[in-house]
Amino acid sequence: MRRNRKKYKGPKGADRKRRSPLSTGDLEAHATDLLENRRYKEAIAAFKDLLQRDPRQPWLEALSTAYAGRAEELAAKGMIKEALAIWRGRTELCDTPLAEPAYIELLMQAGRIDTAIGVLAEHPDEPEIQRFLPKLRALAAAQALAGREATLDFFPGDDPVVRDFPAALAALQAYCQRDDGAVETHLKAIPFRSPYRDLRQILKALLRFDTDAADAERSLARIDSGSPFSGICDAMRAARLPNPEFMRRCGELNPPERRFATVLRGWTPQQVKRVLELRQLGDQPRPDALMRFLLRHREPLGQDWVRETAMRLLVHQPGGKGHFNRAFGKMSEFHRHRIQALHLEEEGDAPDEIFNTWREAYLASNQPTGSPDTDPELTAAMVLRRSVDRWLRTEPPQPTTVRALEVSLTLDPDDVPTYLKLIRHYRDAGELKDARRVLESALDRYPKDAVVLTEAVETALAGNAFKKAARFARQALERDPINARVRDILVVSHLSHARKQIRQGKNALARKELDEAANWARTEA
């Protein structure tokens, strides 16, 4: 039975001495604001202060609401014992009944099934409690399957939570023994409205987890988010996530859910331990913290991969070279200069400083103990191209910049972008002889490349070689028919060549050029 309501006497002991300096009206507004913003702990203190001044019923009800919110807040963090203490404090101060669904559910989660059922037995006629019985049965079902079969002793023998338990346990054991046929058989013995119905959906989903993800998800979707079995659903859904998302989700799962999800993924306990350790570093770990993590686990992660990844981290944290050298031995001069150059790029240093540091890396790559790469010439070519990248984007190229690109082509003559950069540079500078020289090398290597042929058209046009420009343009259009720029150049080339023929009195040839221009033109004009 509900106890007789007692008059609130305010806080005891030291709490009596801590009074807010605010007026009663201001304190009431402040307390209400705290409650509305879910700052329950502070709201409890504020309403206690108000009740000490004047035990008004609305303030007592607000204090009760704040206590309930605080208990729910603690329960969400897994602090079940603390949440239960808050509920008892609420009853003591606000004269509210303990027989409320949230309190009973907390008792069940804490494994105090006998206490929960005892509270229910004291209040059999409470409408709220009657509505809670189906959930209580589901909680008891989950506890019994988890090994606390004594939970069933508090229910009559004909109660569904007792009656359906053998079939549910048999289905669970059959799944653990990988006997899918037996699982299906035992599941048929569990009624649709049984307290074990959510287990039925979970086992059905597990049977199809690897073969029919859509059907498995349909089974999980039938389980309410407030079900005591919902944690298993969360773990199953997490287990299907890609690795980066799963690692983030791992930190949100409680330990049993996390173990279940990782088992479904086939992870070992050691892998889980590393993931949790990595999660502790945050979503964006500091480079030095990530470096120490990688070096601690370089054996299982792979020495070569960790070495390469650690060098990438040094770009952001050059001060970590000592840790790297102790783990892998002294770094080569090439890599030391390469990492420093990349760091200068990241810091936005002057282009000449970046260029000089890349040049040191290039010189080191030519030394016998320089670059450890299997193709040192390709490495040197890439370093040269990287060294001039900032120059090309920030100011007109210097002779040393252009020379570096030329040398890179001798080391790696297969790089189309470098050909294009040189051709355009020489053409823009009016150095058509050098532009043609580089173009010929590019055409020798890539005679059918549409981009190279387009540069050939532009270069021929720059030297008024209209007939050659038209020839290259036709070749380019064979490979890229919708290239409007080349088509326009082809028309202009034929028209320009026609003018040249007219000036020389070769009208028949001029008419032929005009006809060609008309064939390629896109408009009557």
Coordinates of C-alpha atoms in Angstrom, one line a residue:
M1 CA 0.0 0.0 0.0
R2 CA 1.0 3.6 -0.6
R3 CA 2.4 5.2 2.5
N4 CA 0.7 8.2 4.1
R5 CA 2.0 11.4 2.5
K6 CA 4.4 13.3 4.8
K7 CA 5.0 17.0 4.9
Y8 CA 8.3 17.9 3.3
K9 CA 10.7 19.2 6.0
G10 CA 13.6 20.3 3.8
P11 CA 17.2 19.0 3.6
K12 CA 19.0 18.0 6.7
G13 CA 22.5 18.7 8.1
A14 CA 24.9 20.7 6.1
D15 CA 22.4 21.3 3.3
R16 CA 20.4 23.6 5.5
K17 CA 23.3 26.0 5.6
R18 CA 23.8 26.3 1.8
R19 CA 21.1 28.7 0.7
S20 CA 21.0 30.4 -2.7
P21 CA 21.4 34.2 -2.6
L22 CA 18.7 34.5 -5.2
S23 CA 15.2 35.7 -4.3
T24 CA 12.5 33.1 -4.2
G25 CA 11.0 34.2 -7.6
D26 CA 14.4 34.3 -9.3
L27 CA 15.4 30.9 -7.8
E28 CA 12.1 29.4 -9.0
A29 CA 12.7 30.6 -12.5
H30 CA 16.3 29.3 -12.4
A31 CA 15.2 25.9 -11.1
T32 CA 12.5 25.6 -13.8
D33 CA 15.1 26.5 -16.4
L34 CA 17.5 23.8 -15.1
L35 CA 14.7 21.2 -15.2
E36 CA 13.6 22.1 -18.7
N37 CA 17.2 21.9 -19.9
R38 CA 17.6 18.5 -18.3
R39 CA 20.3 19.6 -15.9
Y40 CA 18.7 17.4 -13.3
K41 CA 21.4 17.3 -10.7
E42 CA 21.5 21.1 -10.4
A43 CA 17.6 21.2 -10.6
I44 CA 17.4 18.9 -7.6
A45 CA 19.6 21.2 -5.5
A46 CA 17.6 24.3 -6.6
F47 CA 14.2 22.8 -5.8
K48 CA 15.4 21.5 -2.4
D49 CA 16.4 25.1 -1.6
L50 CA 13.0 26.4 -2.7
L51 CA 11.2 23.7 -0.6
Q52 CA 13.3 24.7 2.4
R53 CA 11.9 28.2 2.1
D54 CA 8.3 27.1 1.5
P55 CA 7.1 23.5 1.0
R56 CA 4.8 24.2 -2.0
Q57 CA 3.2 21.2 -3.8
P58 CA 4.3 22.3 -7.3
W59 CA 7.9 22.5 -6.2
L60 CA 7.7 19.1 -4.6
E61 CA 6.3 17.6 -7.9
A62 CA 9.1 19.3 -9.8
L63 CA 11.7 17.9 -7.4
S64 CA 10.1 14.4 -8.0
T65 CA 10.5 15.0 -11.8
A66 CA 14.1 16.1 -11.4
Y67 CA 14.9 13.0 -9.4
A68 CA 13.3 10.7 -12.0
G69 CA 15.3 12.5 -14.8
R70 CA 18.5 12.1 -12.8
A71 CA 17.9 8.4 -12.3
E72 CA 17.2 7.9 -16.0
E73 CA 20.4 9.8 -16.8
L74 CA 22.5 7.6 -14.5
A75 CA 20.9 4.4 -15.8
A76 CA 21.8 5.5 -19.4
K77 CA 25.4 5.6 -18.3
G78 CA 25.2 2.1 -16.9
M79 CA 25.3 3.4 -13.3
I80 CA 22.5 1.2 -12.1
K81 CA 23.3 1.2 -8.4
E82 CA 23.5 5.0 -8.3
A83 CA 20.2 5.2 -10.3
L84 CA 18.5 3.0 -7.7
A85 CA 19.8 5.1 -4.9
I86 CA 18.3 8.2 -6.6
W87 CA 14.9 6.4 -6.9
R88 CA 14.9 5.6 -3.2
G89 CA 15.9 9.2 -2.4
R90 CA 13.0 10.4 -4.4
T91 CA 10.6 8.2 -2.5
E92 CA 12.0 9.4 0.8
L93 CA 11.8 13.1 0.0
C94 CA 8.9 13.3 -2.3
D95 CA 6.7 10.5 -0.9
T96 CA 6.4 8.8 -4.3
P97 CA 5.8 5.0 -4.6
L98 CA 8.7 2.8 -5.5
A99 CA 6.4 0.6 -7.5
E100 CA 7.0 2.3 -10.8
P101 CA 8.1 0.6 -14.0
A102 CA 11.4 2.5 -14.3
Y103 CA 12.5 1.5 -10.8
I104 CA 11.4 -2.2 -11.3
E105 CA 13.3 -2.3 -14.6
L106 CA 16.5 -1.1 -12.9
L107 CA 16.1 -3.8 -10.2
M108 CA 15.8 -6.3 -13.0
Q109 CA 18.9 -5.0 -14.7
A110 CA 20.8 -5.2 -11.4
G111 CA 19.8 -8.8 -11.1
R112 CA 17.6 -8.1 -8.0
I113 CA 14.7 -10.0 -9.4
D114 CA 13.3 -11.1 -6.0
T115 CA 13.2 -7.4 -4.9
A116 CA 11.4 -6.4 -8.1
I117 CA 8.8 -9.0 -7.8
G118 CA 8.4 -8.2 -4.1
V119 CA 7.7 -4.6 -5.0
L120 CA 5.1 -5.7 -7.5
A121 CA 3.5 -8.1 -5.1
E122 CA 3.0 -5.2 -2.6
H123 CA 1.1 -3.2 -5.3
P124 CA -0.9 -5.7 -7.4
D125 CA -3.7 -3.3 -8.2
E126 CA -1.6 -0.4 -9.5
P127 CA -2.7 0.2 -13.1
E128 CA 0.8 1.1 -14.1
I129 CA 2.2 -2.1 -12.7
Q130 CA -0.4 -4.2 -14.6
R131 CA 0.7 -2.5 -17.8
F132 CA 4.3 -3.4 -16.9
L133 CA 3.7 -7.1 -16.5
P134 CA 4.4 -8.0 -20.1
K135 CA 7.7 -6.2 -19.9
L136 CA 8.5 -7.8 -16.6
R137 CA 7.9 -11.2 -18.2
A138 CA 10.3 -10.3 -21.0
L139 CA 12.9 -9.1 -18.5
A140 CA 12.5 -12.3 -16.5
A141 CA 12.8 -14.3 -19.7
A142 CA 16.1 -12.6 -20.6
Q143 CA 17.4 -13.2 -17.1
A144 CA 16.5 -16.9 -17.1
L145 CA 18.2 -17.4 -20.5
A146 CA 21.3 -15.6 -19.2
G147 CA 21.6 -18.3 -16.5
R148 CA 19.5 -16.9 -13.7
E149 CA 16.8 -19.6 -13.8
A150 CA 15.8 -18.9 -10.2
T151 CA 14.0 -15.9 -11.7
L152 CA 11.3 -18.3 -12.8
D153 CA 10.5 -19.3 -9.3
F154 CA 8.7 -16.1 -8.7
F155 CA 6.1 -16.9 -11.4
P156 CA 3.2 -19.5 -11.3
G157 CA 3.9 -22.7 -13.2
D158 CA 1.4 -21.9 -15.9
D159 CA 2.8 -18.5 -16.6
P160 CA 4.1 -18.2 -20.2
V161 CA 7.6 -17.1 -18.9
V162 CA 7.8 -20.5 -17.2
R163 CA 5.9 -22.6 -19.7
D164 CA 7.9 -21.5 -22.8
F165 CA 11.3 -21.5 -21.2
P166 CA 12.3 -25.1 -22.1
A167 CA 11.7 -24.5 -25.9
A168 CA 13.5 -21.2 -25.8
L169 CA 16.5 -22.6 -24.0
A170 CA 16.6 -25.6 -26.3
A171 CA 16.6 -23.3 -29.4
L172 CA 19.4 -21.2 -27.9
Q173 CA 21.5 -24.3 -27.2
A174 CA 20.9 -25.7 -30.6
Y175 CA 22.2 -22.5 -32.2
C176 CA 25.3 -22.7 -30.1
Q177 CA 25.8 -26.3 -31.3
R178 CA 25.3 -25.1 -35.0
D179 CA 22.3 -27.4 -35.4
D180 CA 20.1 -25.1 -37.6
G181 CA 17.5 -27.7 -38.1
A182 CA 16.9 -28.2 -34.4
V183 CA 16.8 -24.4 -34.0
E184 CA 14.0 -24.1 -36.5
T185 CA 12.1 -27.0 -34.8
H186 CA 12.3 -25.5 -31.3
L187 CA 11.4 -22.0 -32.5
K188 CA 8.1 -23.3 -33.8
A189 CA 7.2 -24.3 -30.2
I190 CA 7.5 -20.7 -29.0
P191 CA 4.1 -18.9 -29.4
F192 CA 3.8 -15.6 -31.2
R193 CA 2.9 -13.7 -28.0
S194 CA 5.4 -15.5 -25.8
P195 CA 7.9 -13.5 -23.6
Y196 CA 10.5 -15.2 -25.7
R197 CA 9.2 -14.0 -29.0
D198 CA 12.1 -11.5 -29.4
L199 CA 14.6 -14.3 -28.9
R200 CA 12.8 -16.1 -31.7
Q201 CA 13.3 -13.2 -34.1
I202 CA 17.0 -12.9 -33.1
L203 CA 17.7 -16.6 -33.7
K204 CA 15.9 -16.4 -37.1
A205 CA 18.0 -13.4 -38.0
L206 CA 21.2 -15.2 -36.9
L207 CA 20.4 -18.2 -39.1
R208 CA 20.3 -15.8 -42.1
F209 CA 23.0 -13.3 -40.9
D210 CA 25.5 -14.3 -43.5
T211 CA 23.2 -15.5 -46.3
D212 CA 20.3 -13.0 -46.4
A213 CA 21.0 -9.7 -44.7
A214 CA 17.7 -8.2 -45.8
D215 CA 15.6 -11.0 -44.3
A216 CA 17.7 -10.9 -41.1
E217 CA 17.1 -7.1 -40.8
R218 CA 13.4 -7.7 -41.2
S219 CA 13.4 -10.1 -38.3
L220 CA 15.4 -7.6 -36.1
A221 CA 13.0 -4.8 -37.1
R222 CA 10.2 -6.6 -35.3
I223 CA 11.9 -6.1 -32.0
D224 CA 11.0 -3.0 -30.0
S225 CA 13.9 -0.7 -29.0
G226 CA 12.7 -1.0 -25.3
S227 CA 13.0 -4.8 -25.4
P228 CA 15.6 -6.4 -23.0
F229 CA 16.8 -8.3 -26.1
S230 CA 17.4 -5.0 -28.1
G231 CA 21.1 -4.9 -27.1
I232 CA 21.6 -8.1 -29.1
C233 CA 20.0 -6.4 -32.1
D234 CA 22.3 -3.4 -31.7
A235 CA 25.3 -5.7 -31.6
M236 CA 24.2 -7.6 -34.7
R237 CA 23.6 -4.4 -36.7
A238 CA 27.0 -3.1 -35.6
A239 CA 28.7 -6.3 -36.7
R240 CA 27.6 -5.6 -40.3
L241 CA 29.2 -2.1 -40.4
P242 CA 32.4 -1.4 -42.4
N243 CA 35.5 -1.5 -40.2
P244 CA 35.9 2.3 -39.7
E245 CA 32.2 2.7 -38.6
F246 CA 32.3 -0.5 -36.5
M247 CA 35.4 0.8 -34.6
R248 CA 33.5 4.0 -33.8
R249 CA 30.4 2.0 -32.8
C250 CA 32.4 -0.3 -30.6
G251 CA 33.0 2.4 -28.0
E252 CA 29.2 2.9 -27.7
L253 CA 28.4 -0.8 -27.1
N254 CA 28.5 -2.2 -23.5
P255 CA 31.1 -5.1 -23.0
P256 CA 28.7 -8.0 -23.6
E257 CA 27.3 -6.4 -26.7
R258 CA 30.8 -5.6 -27.9
R259 CA 31.9 -9.2 -27.4
F260 CA 29.0 -10.6 -29.3
A261 CA 29.5 -8.2 -32.2
T262 CA 33.2 -9.0 -32.5
V263 CA 32.5 -12.7 -32.4
L264 CA 30.1 -12.3 -35.3
R265 CA 32.8 -10.5 -37.2
G266 CA 35.4 -13.2 -36.4
W267 CA 37.6 -10.9 -34.4
T268 CA 40.0 -12.2 -31.7
P269 CA 40.1 -10.8 -28.2
Q270 CA 43.5 -9.3 -29.0
Q271 CA 42.0 -7.4 -32.0
V272 CA 39.2 -6.1 -29.8
K273 CA 41.7 -4.9 -27.2
R274 CA 43.6 -3.0 -29.8
V275 CA 40.4 -1.4 -31.2
L276 CA 39.4 -0.3 -27.7
E277 CA 42.8 1.1 -27.1
L278 CA 42.7 3.0 -30.4
R279 CA 39.2 4.3 -29.6
Q280 CA 40.6 5.8 -26.4
L281 CA 42.7 8.1 -28.5
G282 CA 39.6 9.8 -29.9
D283 CA 38.2 10.3 -33.3
Q284 CA 41.2 12.5 -34.4
P285 CA 44.2 11.2 -32.4
R286 CA 47.3 13.3 -32.0
P287 CA 50.1 12.1 -34.3
D288 CA 52.4 11.4 -31.4
A289 CA 49.8 9.3 -29.6
L290 CA 49.0 7.4 -32.7
M291 CA 52.7 6.8 -33.4
R292 CA 53.2 5.3 -29.9
F293 CA 50.1 3.1 -30.5
L294 CA 51.4 1.8 -33.8
L295 CA 54.9 1.1 -32.5
R296 CA 53.5 -0.8 -29.5
H297 CA 51.6 -3.1 -31.9
R298 CA 53.9 -3.3 -34.8
E299 CA 54.3 -7.1 -34.6
P300 CA 50.6 -8.0 -35.1
L301 CA 50.0 -5.0 -37.5
G302 CA 53.0 -5.8 -39.7
Q303 CA 56.4 -4.2 -39.5
D304 CA 56.4 -2.8 -43.0
W305 CA 52.9 -1.3 -42.8
V306 CA 53.7 0.3 -39.4
R307 CA 57.0 1.6 -40.7
E308 CA 55.3 3.3 -43.7
T309 CA 52.4 4.6 -41.7
A310 CA 54.7 6.0 -39.0
M311 CA 56.7 7.9 -41.6
R312 CA 53.5 9.5 -42.8
L313 CA 52.8 10.6 -39.2
L314 CA 56.2 12.1 -38.9
V315 CA 55.2 14.6 -41.6
H316 CA 52.8 16.1 -39.0
Q317 CA 55.0 15.4 -36.0
P318 CA 58.7 15.5 -37.0
G319 CA 59.7 15.4 -33.3
G320 CA 58.8 11.7 -33.3
K321 CA 61.9 10.6 -35.3
G322 CA 63.5 9.4 -32.0
H323 CA 60.7 6.9 -31.4
F324 CA 60.9 5.8 -35.1
N325 CA 64.6 5.3 -35.0
R326 CA 64.5 3.2 -31.8
A327 CA 61.9 0.9 -33.4
F328 CA 63.3 0.6 -36.9
G329 CA 66.8 1.9 -36.9
K330 CA 68.2 5.1 -38.2
M331 CA 66.2 6.6 -41.0
S332 CA 67.9 7.1 -44.4
E333 CA 68.9 10.6 -45.5
F334 CA 66.5 10.4 -48.3
H335 CA 63.5 9.8 -46.1
R336 CA 64.7 12.4 -43.6
H337 CA 64.7 15.1 -46.2
R338 CA 61.5 13.8 -47.8
I339 CA 59.6 14.0 -44.5
Q340 CA 61.0 17.4 -43.8
A341 CA 59.9 18.7 -47.2
L342 CA 56.4 17.4 -46.8
H343 CA 56.3 19.0 -43.3
L344 CA 57.4 22.4 -44.8
E345 CA 54.6 22.1 -47.4
E346 CA 52.1 21.4 -44.7
E347 CA 53.3 24.4 -42.8
G348 CA 53.1 26.6 -45.9
D349 CA 56.8 27.6 -45.9
A350 CA 58.3 29.6 -48.8
P351 CA 58.6 27.7 -52.1
D352 CA 62.3 28.1 -52.3
E353 CA 62.8 26.5 -48.9
I354 CA 60.5 23.6 -50.0
F355 CA 62.4 23.3 -53.3
N356 CA 65.8 23.2 -51.6
T357 CA 64.7 20.5 -49.2
W358 CA 63.2 18.4 -52.0
R359 CA 66.5 18.9 -53.8
E360 CA 68.4 17.5 -50.8
A361 CA 66.0 14.5 -51.0
Y362 CA 66.8 14.1 -54.7
L363 CA 70.5 14.2 -54.1
A364 CA 70.2 11.7 -51.2
S365 CA 68.2 9.3 -53.5
N366 CA 71.2 9.0 -55.8
Q367 CA 73.5 7.8 -52.9
P368 CA 74.1 4.1 -52.5
T369 CA 72.5 4.1 -49.1
G370 CA 69.8 6.7 -50.1
S371 CA 66.3 5.5 -51.2
P372 CA 65.4 1.9 -50.2
D373 CA 62.9 1.8 -53.1
T374 CA 63.1 -0.9 -55.7
D375 CA 63.0 1.7 -58.5
P376 CA 65.3 4.5 -57.5
E377 CA 65.0 6.3 -60.9
L378 CA 61.2 6.5 -60.6
T379 CA 61.6 7.8 -57.0
A380 CA 64.1 10.5 -58.1
A381 CA 61.7 11.5 -60.9
M382 CA 58.8 11.8 -58.6
V383 CA 60.9 13.9 -56.1
L384 CA 61.9 16.3 -58.8
R385 CA 58.3 16.8 -59.9
R386 CA 57.2 17.3 -56.4
S387 CA 60.0 19.8 -55.8
V388 CA 58.8 22.2 -58.5
D389 CA 55.0 21.8 -57.8
R390 CA 54.8 24.9 -55.6
W391 CA 56.8 27.0 -58.0
L392 CA 54.5 26.1 -60.9
R393 CA 51.5 27.1 -58.9
T394 CA 52.8 30.3 -57.3
E395 CA 55.0 32.2 -59.7
P396 CA 56.5 32.0 -63.2
P397 CA 58.8 29.0 -63.5
Q398 CA 62.5 29.5 -63.1
P399 CA 65.2 27.9 -65.3
T400 CA 66.0 25.5 -62.4
T401 CA 62.3 24.5 -62.2
V402 CA 62.1 23.7 -65.9
R403 CA 65.4 21.9 -65.8
A404 CA 64.1 19.7 -62.9
L405 CA 61.1 18.7 -65.0
E406 CA 63.3 17.9 -68.0
V407 CA 65.6 15.7 -65.9
S408 CA 62.6 13.9 -64.4
L409 CA 61.6 12.8 -67.9
T410 CA 65.0 11.3 -68.6
L411 CA 64.5 9.2 -65.4
D412 CA 60.8 8.4 -66.1
P413 CA 59.8 9.1 -69.7
D414 CA 56.2 7.7 -69.2
D415 CA 54.7 10.7 -67.3
V416 CA 52.2 12.5 -69.6
P417 CA 51.4 15.4 -67.2
T418 CA 55.1 16.4 -67.2
Y419 CA 55.2 16.4 -71.0
L420 CA 52.1 18.7 -71.0
K421 CA 53.6 21.1 -68.4
L422 CA 56.8 21.5 -70.4
I423 CA 55.0 21.9 -73.7
R424 CA 52.7 24.5 -72.4
H425 CA 55.5 26.4 -70.5
Y426 CA 57.7 26.6 -73.7
R427 CA 54.7 27.5 -75.9
D428 CA 53.6 30.3 -73.5
A429 CA 57.1 31.6 -73.3
G430 CA 57.4 31.7 -77.1
E431 CA 60.1 29.0 -77.1
L432 CA 58.4 27.0 -79.9
K433 CA 61.6 25.1 -80.8
D434 CA 61.8 23.6 -77.3
A435 CA 58.0 23.1 -77.3
R436 CA 58.2 21.0 -80.5
R437 CA 61.2 19.0 -79.1
V438 CA 59.2 17.9 -76.0
L439 CA 56.1 17.4 -78.2
E440 CA 57.9 15.1 -80.5
S441 CA 59.1 13.0 -77.5
A442 CA 55.5 12.8 -76.2
L443 CA 54.1 11.8 -79.6
D444 CA 56.8 9.1 -80.0
R445 CA 55.6 7.6 -76.8
Y446 CA 51.9 8.4 -77.0
P447 CA 51.0 8.9 -80.7
K448 CA 47.2 8.3 -80.1
D449 CA 46.7 10.2 -76.9
A450 CA 43.9 12.8 -77.4
V451 CA 45.4 15.2 -74.9
V452 CA 48.9 15.1 -76.4
L453 CA 47.4 15.5 -79.9
T454 CA 45.5 18.6 -78.7
E455 CA 48.8 20.1 -77.5
A456 CA 50.2 19.3 -80.9
V457 CA 47.4 21.3 -82.5
E458 CA 47.9 24.2 -80.2
T459 CA 51.7 24.2 -80.8
A460 CA 51.3 24.0 -84.6
L461 CA 48.8 26.8 -84.5
A462 CA 51.2 29.0 -82.4
G463 CA 53.8 28.6 -85.2
N464 CA 51.2 29.4 -88.0
A465 CA 51.7 25.8 -89.3
F466 CA 48.0 25.6 -90.2
K467 CA 48.2 22.5 -92.4
K468 CA 50.0 20.6 -89.6
A469 CA 47.5 21.9 -87.0
A470 CA 44.6 20.6 -89.2
R471 CA 46.3 17.2 -89.5
F472 CA 46.8 16.9 -85.7
A473 CA 43.3 18.1 -85.1
R474 CA 41.7 15.4 -87.3
Q475 CA 43.7 12.8 -85.5
A476 CA 42.6 14.2 -82.1
L477 CA 38.9 14.2 -83.2
E478 CA 39.2 10.6 -84.3
R479 CA 39.8 9.8 -80.6
D480 CA 37.7 12.6 -79.0
P481 CA 34.9 13.5 -81.5
I482 CA 33.1 15.8 -79.1
N483 CA 36.1 18.0 -78.4
A484 CA 34.7 21.4 -79.3
R485 CA 37.9 23.2 -78.8
V486 CA 39.8 21.1 -81.3
R487 CA 37.0 21.2 -83.8
D488 CA 37.0 25.0 -83.7
I489 CA 40.8 25.0 -84.1
L490 CA 40.5 22.7 -87.1
V491 CA 38.0 25.1 -88.8
V492 CA 40.3 28.1 -88.0
S493 CA 43.3 26.2 -89.4
H494 CA 41.5 25.4 -92.7
L495 CA 40.3 29.1 -93.0
S496 CA 43.8 30.4 -92.2
H497 CA 45.4 28.1 -94.7
A498 CA 42.8 29.2 -97.3
R499 CA 43.8 32.8 -96.8
K500 CA 47.4 31.9 -97.3
Q501 CA 46.5 30.1 -100.6
I502 CA 44.5 33.1 -101.8
R503 CA 47.4 35.5 -101.1
Q504 CA 49.5 33.2 -103.3
G505 CA 46.9 33.1 -106.0
K506 CA 46.1 29.4 -105.6
N507 CA 42.3 29.8 -105.7
A508 CA 41.5 26.1 -106.4
L509 CA 43.5 25.0 -103.3
A510 CA 41.9 27.8 -101.3
R511 CA 38.4 26.6 -102.3
K512 CA 39.4 23.1 -101.2
E513 CA 40.4 24.4 -97.8
L514 CA 37.2 26.4 -97.5
D515 CA 35.2 23.2 -98.2
E516 CA 37.1 21.4 -95.5
A517 CA 36.4 24.2 -93.1
A518 CA 32.6 24.0 -93.9
N519 CA 32.6 20.2 -93.3
W520 CA 34.0 20.6 -89.8
A521 CA 32.1 23.8 -88.9
R522 CA 29.2 23.5 -86.4
T523 CA 27.2 26.6 -87.7
E524 CA 26.4 28.1 -91.1
A525 CA 28.2 31.3 -90.2

